[in-house]
C-alpha positions as a LaTeX table, in Angstrom:
\begin{tabular}{lrrr}
\hline
Residue & $x$ (\AA) & $y$ (\AA) & $z$ (\AA) \\
\hline
Met1 & 99.96 & 56.81 & 140.01 \\
Pro2 & 101.67 & 57.98 & 137.03 \\
Asn3 & 103.93 & 61.36 & 137.13 \\
Glu4 & 101.88 & 64.11 & 135.67 \\
Ser5 & 103.25 & 66.59 & 133.67 \\
Lys6 & 102.74 & 70.47 & 133.00 \\
Gln7 & 103.90 & 70.58 & 129.56 \\
Lys8 & 102.09 & 72.40 & 127.34 \\
Ala9 & 100.79 & 70.98 & 123.84 \\
Thr10 & 101.04 & 73.04 & 120.81 \\
Ala11 & 97.65 & 74.90 & 120.16 \\
Tyr12 & 98.60 & 76.04 & 116.92 \\
Glu13 & 99.79 & 74.97 & 113.41 \\
Val14 & 102.30 & 76.75 & 111.35 \\
Leu15 & 101.12 & 76.60 & 107.55 \\
Phe16 & 102.98 & 78.13 & 104.16 \\
Ala17 & 101.02 & 80.36 & 102.20 \\
Val18 & 103.21 & 79.13 & 98.82 \\
Pro19 & 106.20 & 76.41 & 98.49 \\
Ala20 & 108.33 & 79.35 & 97.97 \\
Val21 & 108.09 & 79.99 & 101.59 \\
Tyr22 & 108.06 & 76.49 & 102.42 \\
Ser23 & 111.10 & 76.04 & 100.17 \\
Trp24 & 113.52 & 79.08 & 101.74 \\
Phe25 & 112.17 & 78.27 & 105.83 \\
Cys26 & 113.67 & 74.41 & 104.68 \\
Asp27 & 117.40 & 75.70 & 103.61 \\
Leu28 & 117.27 & 77.98 & 106.85 \\
Asp29 & 120.05 & 76.57 & 109.01 \\
Asp30 & 118.34 & 74.47 & 112.06 \\
Lys31 & 119.70 & 76.84 & 114.43 \\
Val32 & 117.56 & 79.65 & 112.41 \\
Gln33 & 114.71 & 77.59 & 112.66 \\
Ala34 & 114.91 & 77.11 & 116.36 \\
Leu35 & 114.95 & 80.40 & 116.78 \\
Phe36 & 111.51 & 80.81 & 114.82 \\
Ala37 & 110.28 & 78.22 & 116.68 \\
Lys38 & 110.55 & 79.71 & 119.94 \\
Ile39 & 109.45 & 83.10 & 118.70 \\
Phe40 & 106.08 & 80.91 & 117.22 \\
Asp41 & 105.70 & 79.73 & 120.56 \\
His42 & 106.03 & 83.05 & 122.58 \\
Ile43 & 103.61 & 84.57 & 120.42 \\
Glu44 & 100.79 & 81.61 & 120.89 \\
Glu45 & 101.21 & 81.64 & 125.01 \\
Phe46 & 101.55 & 85.61 & 125.42 \\
Gly47 & 100.13 & 87.44 & 121.66 \\
Glu48 & 101.66 & 89.96 & 119.28 \\
Gly49 & 103.98 & 92.51 & 120.67 \\
Arg50 & 103.77 & 91.49 & 124.38 \\
Ser51 & 106.95 & 90.48 & 125.89 \\
Ser52 & 107.60 & 88.55 & 129.09 \\
Pro53 & 110.84 & 88.77 & 131.53 \\
Ser54 & 111.01 & 85.43 & 131.59 \\
Ser55 & 110.94 & 84.52 & 127.92 \\
Gly56 & 113.89 & 86.09 & 126.70 \\
Ile57 & 112.55 & 87.60 & 123.32 \\
Pro58 & 112.75 & 90.99 & 122.99 \\
Arg59 & 109.74 & 92.93 & 121.81 \\
Ser60 & 111.07 & 94.41 & 119.03 \\
Asn61 & 111.72 & 90.64 & 117.62 \\
Ile62 & 107.75 & 90.96 & 116.47 \\
Lys63 & 106.03 & 93.64 & 114.95 \\
Lys64 & 103.19 & 94.51 & 113.38 \\
Val65 & 103.77 & 95.33 & 109.88 \\
Arg66 & 100.47 & 96.56 & 108.39 \\
Gly67 & 96.79 & 95.62 & 108.83 \\
Ser68 & 96.77 & 91.79 & 110.61 \\
Ile69 & 100.41 & 91.11 & 108.80 \\
Trp70 & 102.85 & 90.68 & 111.82 \\
Ser71 & 106.89 & 90.73 & 111.15 \\
Ile72 & 109.55 & 88.10 & 113.22 \\
Arg73 & 112.73 & 89.39 & 113.43 \\
Val74 & 115.83 & 86.90 & 114.45 \\
Glu75 & 119.57 & 86.89 & 114.32 \\
Gln76 & 122.03 & 84.65 & 113.72 \\
Asn77 & 125.63 & 85.47 & 113.76 \\
Thr78 & 125.72 & 88.49 & 111.20 \\
Asn79 & 122.61 & 87.62 & 109.23 \\
Ile80 & 119.29 & 89.02 & 109.52 \\
Tyr81 & 116.04 & 87.06 & 108.77 \\
Arg82 & 112.83 & 88.23 & 108.66 \\
Leu83 & 109.45 & 86.56 & 108.38 \\
Leu84 & 105.80 & 87.79 & 107.62 \\
Tyr85 & 103.02 & 86.13 & 108.86 \\
Ser86 & 99.24 & 86.49 & 110.11 \\
Trp87 & 97.22 & 84.68 & 112.34 \\
Glu88 & 94.22 & 83.06 & 111.15 \\
Cys89 & 92.15 & 82.00 & 114.54 \\
Lys90 & 94.72 & 79.38 & 115.48 \\
Thr91 & 97.06 & 79.24 & 112.40 \\
Cys92 & 100.09 & 80.94 & 111.53 \\
Val93 & 100.47 & 81.49 & 108.00 \\
Leu94 & 103.68 & 81.87 & 106.72 \\
Leu95 & 103.64 & 84.75 & 103.83 \\
Tyr96 & 107.50 & 85.89 & 102.97 \\
Gly97 & 110.54 & 85.30 & 104.37 \\
Phe98 & 113.55 & 87.21 & 103.85 \\
Gln99 & 117.36 & 87.84 & 104.45 \\
Lys100 & 118.49 & 91.32 & 104.36 \\
Lys101 & 120.65 & 93.56 & 106.60 \\
Ser102 & 118.58 & 96.61 & 106.65 \\
Asp103 & 116.11 & 97.29 & 109.59 \\
Lys104 & 113.26 & 98.38 & 107.27 \\
Ile105 & 111.24 & 96.09 & 105.28 \\
Pro106 & 110.84 & 96.42 & 101.67 \\
Asn107 & 107.37 & 97.79 & 100.67 \\
Asn108 & 106.93 & 94.74 & 97.81 \\
His109 & 107.39 & 92.45 & 100.30 \\
Ile110 & 104.67 & 93.78 & 102.46 \\
Glu111 & 102.60 & 94.21 & 98.87 \\
Thr112 & 103.43 & 90.08 & 98.41 \\
Ala113 & 102.28 & 89.03 & 101.59 \\
Asp114 & 99.34 & 90.93 & 101.28 \\
Lys115 & 98.86 & 89.39 & 98.35 \\
Arg116 & 99.42 & 85.98 & 99.81 \\
Leu117 & 97.01 & 86.30 & 102.47 \\
Lys118 & 94.19 & 87.34 & 100.68 \\
Lys119 & 94.71 & 84.05 & 98.35 \\
Tyr120 & 94.94 & 82.38 & 101.44 \\
Arg121 & 91.69 & 83.32 & 102.99 \\
Glu122 & 89.75 & 82.83 & 99.61 \\
Glu123 & 91.21 & 79.66 & 99.07 \\
Lys124 & 91.00 & 78.38 & 102.58 \\
Thr125 & 88.94 & 74.97 & 103.24 \\
Pro126 & 89.39 & 71.96 & 105.63 \\
Leu127 & 90.73 & 69.92 & 102.54 \\
Asn128 & 93.13 & 73.13 & 101.51 \\
Lys129 & 95.88 & 72.50 & 104.75 \\
Gln130 & 99.00 & 70.57 & 104.66 \\
Ser131 & 99.07 & 66.75 & 104.77 \\
Pro132 & 101.37 & 65.52 & 108.14 \\
Lys133 & 102.16 & 62.98 & 105.27 \\
Ser134 & 102.83 & 64.67 & 102.02 \\
Lys135 & 104.65 & 67.96 & 103.26 \\
Gln136 & 102.99 & 69.58 & 100.60 \\
Pro137 & 102.40 & 73.07 & 101.35 \\
Leu138 & 99.20 & 75.01 & 101.65 \\
Gly139 & 98.65 & 77.23 & 98.11 \\
Ser140 & 100.80 & 74.19 & 95.91 \\
Lys141 & 98.43 & 73.58 & 92.77 \\
Arg142 & 95.62 & 71.48 & 93.23 \\
Lys143 & 94.38 & 69.26 & 90.04 \\
Lys144 & 90.93 & 70.52 & 89.10 \\
Thr145 & 87.71 & 68.50 & 89.32 \\
Asn146 & 84.94 & 68.76 & 86.72 \\
Glu147 & 82.24 & 68.82 & 89.64 \\
Lys148 & 79.21 & 71.35 & 88.85 \\
\hline
\end{tabular}
């Protein structure tokens, strides 16, 4: 009888709302990307704004910003990184990423994230999601067809 493991399968996907967020995230140090991934897993298991004593993730690292936009804050050495995102069903849509020293999120960053979320919701179709082969982020330019 095979050894059965209780490994949790990832039940969500992460999409980039625009190519700029994808580029920003890819340019991050591997350790910073791993910190964000750990928080995505935490959110999937416990929900946004909730904490678990065993998770090792402070509640203050995940905060609601406005409406359905949330913020993840991670620190690596003396650098602070923020990622604005929204959950749409089982999809984590990354809307805006930046590095900042202060705790306050500039209003123009929130407004940009809000516009990207609205655009994502308008364009959301099964054909629009990131292809595992192409690594083409959601929201990138697509060729228009002359369908009637």
